[in-house]
Coordinates of C-alpha atoms and ligand atoms in Angstrom, one line a residue:
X159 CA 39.0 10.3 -54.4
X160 CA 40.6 9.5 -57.3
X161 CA 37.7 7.8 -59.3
X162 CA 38.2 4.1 -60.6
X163 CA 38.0 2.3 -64.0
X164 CA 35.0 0.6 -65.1
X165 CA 36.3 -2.5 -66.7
X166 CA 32.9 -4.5 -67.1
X167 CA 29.0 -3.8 -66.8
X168 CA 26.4 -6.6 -66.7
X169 CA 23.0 -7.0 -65.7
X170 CA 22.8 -6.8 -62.1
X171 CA 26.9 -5.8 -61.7
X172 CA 29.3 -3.5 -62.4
X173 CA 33.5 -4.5 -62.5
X174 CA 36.2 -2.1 -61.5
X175 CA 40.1 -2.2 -61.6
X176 CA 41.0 -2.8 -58.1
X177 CA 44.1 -0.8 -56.3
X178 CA 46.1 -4.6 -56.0
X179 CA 47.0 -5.4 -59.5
X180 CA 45.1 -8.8 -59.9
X181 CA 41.7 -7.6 -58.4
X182 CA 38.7 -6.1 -59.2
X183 CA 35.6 -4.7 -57.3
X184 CA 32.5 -6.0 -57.7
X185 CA 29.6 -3.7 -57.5
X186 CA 26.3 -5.1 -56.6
X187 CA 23.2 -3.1 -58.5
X188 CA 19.7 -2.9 -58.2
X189 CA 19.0 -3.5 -61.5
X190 CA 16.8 -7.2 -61.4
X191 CA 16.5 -8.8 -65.5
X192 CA 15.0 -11.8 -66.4
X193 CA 14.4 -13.3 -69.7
X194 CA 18.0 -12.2 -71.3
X195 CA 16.7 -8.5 -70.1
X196 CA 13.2 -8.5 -71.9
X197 CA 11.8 -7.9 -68.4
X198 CA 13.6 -4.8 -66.3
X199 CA 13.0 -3.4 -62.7
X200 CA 15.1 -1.9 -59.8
X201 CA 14.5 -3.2 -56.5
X202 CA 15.9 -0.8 -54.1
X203 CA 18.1 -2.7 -51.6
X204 CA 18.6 -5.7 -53.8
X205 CA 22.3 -5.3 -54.2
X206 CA 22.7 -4.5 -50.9
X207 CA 21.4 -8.2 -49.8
X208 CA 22.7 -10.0 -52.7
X209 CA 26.5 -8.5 -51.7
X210 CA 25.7 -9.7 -47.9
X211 CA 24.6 -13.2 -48.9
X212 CA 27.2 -13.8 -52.0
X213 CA 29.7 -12.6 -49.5
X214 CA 29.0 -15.3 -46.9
X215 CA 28.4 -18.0 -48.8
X216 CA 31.8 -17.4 -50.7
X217 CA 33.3 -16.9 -47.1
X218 CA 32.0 -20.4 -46.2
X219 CA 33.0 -22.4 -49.6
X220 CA 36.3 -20.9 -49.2
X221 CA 36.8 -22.2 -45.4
X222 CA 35.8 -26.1 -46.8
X223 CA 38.5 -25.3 -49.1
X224 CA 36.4 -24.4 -52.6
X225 CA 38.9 -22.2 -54.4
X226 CA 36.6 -18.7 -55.0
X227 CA 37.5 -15.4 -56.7
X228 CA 36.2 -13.7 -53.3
X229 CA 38.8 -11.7 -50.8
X230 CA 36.5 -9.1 -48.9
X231 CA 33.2 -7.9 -48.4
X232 CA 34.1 -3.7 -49.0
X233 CA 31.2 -1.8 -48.0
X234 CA 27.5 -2.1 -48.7
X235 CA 27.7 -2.8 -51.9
X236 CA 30.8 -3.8 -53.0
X237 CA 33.5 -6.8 -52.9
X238 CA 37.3 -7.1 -53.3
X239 CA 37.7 -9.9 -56.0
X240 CA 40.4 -11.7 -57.7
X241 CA 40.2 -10.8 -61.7
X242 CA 40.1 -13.9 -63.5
X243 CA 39.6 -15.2 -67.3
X244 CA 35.8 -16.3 -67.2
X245 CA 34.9 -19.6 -68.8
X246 CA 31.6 -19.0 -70.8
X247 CA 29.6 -21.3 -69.3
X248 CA 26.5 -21.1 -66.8
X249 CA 26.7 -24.3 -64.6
X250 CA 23.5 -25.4 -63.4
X251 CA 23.4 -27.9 -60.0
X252 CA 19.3 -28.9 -59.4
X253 CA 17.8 -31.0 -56.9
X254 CA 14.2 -30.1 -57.6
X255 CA 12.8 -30.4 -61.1
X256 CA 11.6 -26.5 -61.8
X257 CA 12.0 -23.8 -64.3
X258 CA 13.5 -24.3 -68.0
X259 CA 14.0 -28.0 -67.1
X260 CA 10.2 -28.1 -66.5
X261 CA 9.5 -26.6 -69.7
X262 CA 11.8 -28.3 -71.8
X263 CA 10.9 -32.4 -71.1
X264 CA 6.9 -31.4 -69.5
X265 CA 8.1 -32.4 -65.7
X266 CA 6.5 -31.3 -63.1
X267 CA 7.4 -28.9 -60.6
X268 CA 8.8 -29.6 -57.3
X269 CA 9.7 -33.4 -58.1
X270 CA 12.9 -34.1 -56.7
X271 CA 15.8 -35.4 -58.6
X272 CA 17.1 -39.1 -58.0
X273 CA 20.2 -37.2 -57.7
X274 CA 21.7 -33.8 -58.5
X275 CA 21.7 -32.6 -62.1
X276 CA 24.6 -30.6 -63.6
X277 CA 24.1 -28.7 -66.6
X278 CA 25.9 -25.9 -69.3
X279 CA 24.3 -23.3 -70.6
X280 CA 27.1 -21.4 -73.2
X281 CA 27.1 -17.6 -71.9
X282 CA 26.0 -15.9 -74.9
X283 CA 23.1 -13.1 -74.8
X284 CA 22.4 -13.1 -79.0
X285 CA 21.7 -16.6 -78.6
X286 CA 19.7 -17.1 -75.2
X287 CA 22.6 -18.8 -73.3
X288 CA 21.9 -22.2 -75.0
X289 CA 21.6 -25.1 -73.5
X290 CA 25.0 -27.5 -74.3
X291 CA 26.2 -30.7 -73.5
X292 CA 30.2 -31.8 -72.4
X293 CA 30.9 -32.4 -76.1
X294 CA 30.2 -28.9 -77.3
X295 CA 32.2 -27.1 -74.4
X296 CA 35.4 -29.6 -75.2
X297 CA 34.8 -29.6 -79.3
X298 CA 34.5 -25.3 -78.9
X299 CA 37.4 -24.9 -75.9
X300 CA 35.7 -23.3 -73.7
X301 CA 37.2 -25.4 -71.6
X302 CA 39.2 -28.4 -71.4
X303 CA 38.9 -31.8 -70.1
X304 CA 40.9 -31.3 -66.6
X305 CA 39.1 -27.7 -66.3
X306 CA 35.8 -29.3 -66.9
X307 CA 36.3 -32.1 -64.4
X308 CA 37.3 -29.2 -61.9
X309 CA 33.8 -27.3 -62.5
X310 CA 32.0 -30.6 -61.9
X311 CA 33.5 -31.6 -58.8
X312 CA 33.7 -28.1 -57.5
X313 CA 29.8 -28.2 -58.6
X314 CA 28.7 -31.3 -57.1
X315 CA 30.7 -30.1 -53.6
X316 CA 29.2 -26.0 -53.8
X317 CA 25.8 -28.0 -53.7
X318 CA 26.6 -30.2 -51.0
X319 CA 27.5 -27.7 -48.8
X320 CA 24.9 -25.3 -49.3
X321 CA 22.0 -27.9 -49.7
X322 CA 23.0 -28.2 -46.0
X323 CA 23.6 -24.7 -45.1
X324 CA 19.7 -23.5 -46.6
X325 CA 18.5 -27.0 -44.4
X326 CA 19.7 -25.5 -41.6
X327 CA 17.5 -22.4 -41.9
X328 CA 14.6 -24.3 -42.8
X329 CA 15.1 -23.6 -47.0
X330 CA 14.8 -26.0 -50.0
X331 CA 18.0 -25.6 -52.8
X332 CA 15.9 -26.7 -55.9
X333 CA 19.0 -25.3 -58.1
X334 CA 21.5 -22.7 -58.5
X335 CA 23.4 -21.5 -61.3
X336 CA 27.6 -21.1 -60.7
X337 CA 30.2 -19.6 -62.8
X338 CA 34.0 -20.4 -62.7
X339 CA 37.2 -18.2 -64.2
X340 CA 40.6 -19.0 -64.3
X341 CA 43.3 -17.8 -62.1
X342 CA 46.8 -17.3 -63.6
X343 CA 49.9 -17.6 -61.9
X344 CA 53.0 -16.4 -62.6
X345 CA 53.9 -19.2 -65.2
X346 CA 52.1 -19.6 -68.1
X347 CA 50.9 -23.2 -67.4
X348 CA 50.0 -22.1 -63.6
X349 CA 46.4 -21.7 -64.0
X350 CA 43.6 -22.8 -61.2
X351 CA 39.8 -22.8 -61.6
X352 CA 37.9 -20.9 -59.2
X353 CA 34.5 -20.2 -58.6
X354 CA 33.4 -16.9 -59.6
X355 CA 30.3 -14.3 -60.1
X356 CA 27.9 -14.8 -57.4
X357 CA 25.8 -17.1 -55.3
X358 CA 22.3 -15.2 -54.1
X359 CA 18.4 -15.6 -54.9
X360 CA 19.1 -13.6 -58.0
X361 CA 20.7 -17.1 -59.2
X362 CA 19.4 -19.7 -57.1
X363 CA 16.2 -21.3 -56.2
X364 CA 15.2 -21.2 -52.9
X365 CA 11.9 -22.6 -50.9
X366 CA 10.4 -22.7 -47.8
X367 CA 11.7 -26.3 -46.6
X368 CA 7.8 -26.6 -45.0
X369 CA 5.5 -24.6 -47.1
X370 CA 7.4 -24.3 -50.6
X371 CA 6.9 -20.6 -50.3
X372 CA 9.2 -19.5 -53.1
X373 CA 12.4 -17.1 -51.6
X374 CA 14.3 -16.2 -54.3
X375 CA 14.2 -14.5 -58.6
X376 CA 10.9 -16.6 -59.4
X377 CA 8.8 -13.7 -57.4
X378 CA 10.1 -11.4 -60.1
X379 CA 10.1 -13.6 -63.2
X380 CA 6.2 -14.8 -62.6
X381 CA 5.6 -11.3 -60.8
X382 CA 4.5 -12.8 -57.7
X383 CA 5.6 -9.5 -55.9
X384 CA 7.5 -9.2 -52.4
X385 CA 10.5 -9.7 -53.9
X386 CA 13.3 -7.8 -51.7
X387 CA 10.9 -9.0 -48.8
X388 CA 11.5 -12.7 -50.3
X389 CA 15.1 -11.5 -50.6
X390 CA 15.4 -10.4 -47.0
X391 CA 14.0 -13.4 -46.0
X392 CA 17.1 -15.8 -47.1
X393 CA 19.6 -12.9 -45.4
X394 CA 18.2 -13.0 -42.7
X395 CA 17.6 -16.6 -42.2
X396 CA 20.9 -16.5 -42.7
X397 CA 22.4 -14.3 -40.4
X398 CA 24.1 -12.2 -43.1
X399 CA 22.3 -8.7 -42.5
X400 CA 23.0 -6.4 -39.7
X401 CA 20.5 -4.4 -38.2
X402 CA 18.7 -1.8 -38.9
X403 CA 20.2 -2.2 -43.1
X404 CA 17.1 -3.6 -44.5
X405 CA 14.6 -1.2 -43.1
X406 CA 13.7 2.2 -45.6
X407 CA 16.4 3.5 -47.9
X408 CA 20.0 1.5 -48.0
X409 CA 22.3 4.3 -48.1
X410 CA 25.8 3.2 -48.2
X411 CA 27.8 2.6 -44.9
X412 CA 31.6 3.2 -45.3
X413 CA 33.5 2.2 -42.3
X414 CA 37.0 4.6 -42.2
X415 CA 39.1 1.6 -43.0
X416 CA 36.4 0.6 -46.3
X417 CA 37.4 2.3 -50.0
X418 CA 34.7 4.6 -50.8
X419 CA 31.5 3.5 -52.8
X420 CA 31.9 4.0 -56.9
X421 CA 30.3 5.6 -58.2
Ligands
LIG292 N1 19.9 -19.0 -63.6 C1 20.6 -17.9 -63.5 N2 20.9 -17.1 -64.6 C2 20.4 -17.5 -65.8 C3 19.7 -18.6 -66.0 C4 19.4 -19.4 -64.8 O1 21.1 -17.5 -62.4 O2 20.8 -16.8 -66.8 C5 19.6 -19.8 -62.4 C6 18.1 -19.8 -62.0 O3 17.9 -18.7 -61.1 C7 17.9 -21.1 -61.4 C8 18.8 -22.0 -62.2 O4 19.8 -21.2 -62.7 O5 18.2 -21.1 -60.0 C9 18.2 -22.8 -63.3 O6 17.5 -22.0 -64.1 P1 16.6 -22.5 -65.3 O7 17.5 -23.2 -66.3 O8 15.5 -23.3 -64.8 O9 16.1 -21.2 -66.1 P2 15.0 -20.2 -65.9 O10 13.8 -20.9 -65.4 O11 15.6 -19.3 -64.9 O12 14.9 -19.5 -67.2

């Protein structure tokens, strides 16, 4: 096995060169942050569910014709991806008032939205991924105007969809937070924004469409425990786990035609 180059590590993923030029493998970790990394833990199994859920839900936008960096689900832990040129920018869809929004104007939680609510955080650790308005990200570049309307109507679309995909096994989307790169062509002006990073409870928020119960990174920021419980609740409300993977340790499973697990 010849062993492959780490291009990027972030919080809760790890990036390697790909054998196709062009792609990359994601590597889904254990590793859980919150608060720019002020609080830490490893939930054992995390990475495994987030790489089963991301994976489907990437599946599905692509099929309704969402362009996404996504190719395959690898093994347990990993995904074939297109490399792309990430735009710095967190995109935030909510439904539901909660979380910073809450703090910042005193709302309070769990009202819903007249309707959905995009906003950009700039991707920055040093500075605690500000929050920024369409000015700032077309004033700094981080991306232009046509780019920008792409991310917004990709946006508004990503949470139609999956607003009705959690309905449909009994979930509330409050909000989710998306990321887009770009994906160049062969000619210089041939560039196409797709959606990127991941989709999971690690950057959504998810509720119990009847009791509210919150499913998703919430039970680890306000240590409300059960979290890969909470975790394994969305998978498998969804479909997305086989059996007998969530139960005790989740070794790798390489099927003979899957690249081995890095490391
Ligand atoms: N979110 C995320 N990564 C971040 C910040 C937020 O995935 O770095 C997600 C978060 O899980 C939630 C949505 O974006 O689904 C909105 O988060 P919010 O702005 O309320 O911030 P938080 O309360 O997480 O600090």
């Amino acid at each position: 096995m010849t062993r492959r180059q780490k291009v990027y590590e972030g919080k809760a993923k790890i990036l390697y060169r790909g054998q196709a030029p062009g792609t990359l493998v994601q590597y889904f970790k254990d590793d859980t942050t919150a608060f720019n990394r002020k609080k830490f833990d490893v939930i054992e199994g995390k990475g495994v569910i987030n790489n089963f859920i991301s994976s489907h839900i990437m599946q599905k936008l692509g099929d309704i014709g969402i362009p996404t960096h996504f190719i395959k689900r690898m093994n347990m832990r990993e995904q074939l991806i297109h490399e792309t040129q990430m735009i710095p920018l967190e995109v935030v869809v909510r439904n539901i008032a909660a979380g910073s929004l809450c703090k910042r104007l005193g709302l309070e939680e769990g009202k819903p939205l007249p309707r959905p609510l995009i906003e950009y955080y700039y991707k920055n650790d040093d500075l605690d991924d500000p929050l920024v308005s369409d000015e700032h990200i077309l004033i700094f570049e981080w991306a232009n105007t046509f780019e920008l309307n792409a991310m917004i109507t990709m946006a508004l679309r990503i949470n139609d969809f999956l607003s009705g995909l959690m309905a449909g096994v009994s979930l509330k989307l409050v909000d989710f937070k998306i990321e887009f790169g770009r994906l160049h062509g062969p000619d210089e002006d041939d560039v196409q924004i797709i959606l990127a990073d991941e989709i999971s409870p690690d950057s959504c928020r998810l509720w119990d469409a009847i009791t509210n119960e919150v499913l998703d990174k919430d039970r680890f920021r306000r240590d409300m425990g059960q979290v890969k419980e909470s975790y394994q609740e969305v998978a498998r409300r969804l479909g997305v786990l086989p059996d007998g993977v969530v139960l005790g340790r989740m070794d790798p499973v390489i099927s003979p035609d899957e690249e081995p697990e890095t490391p």
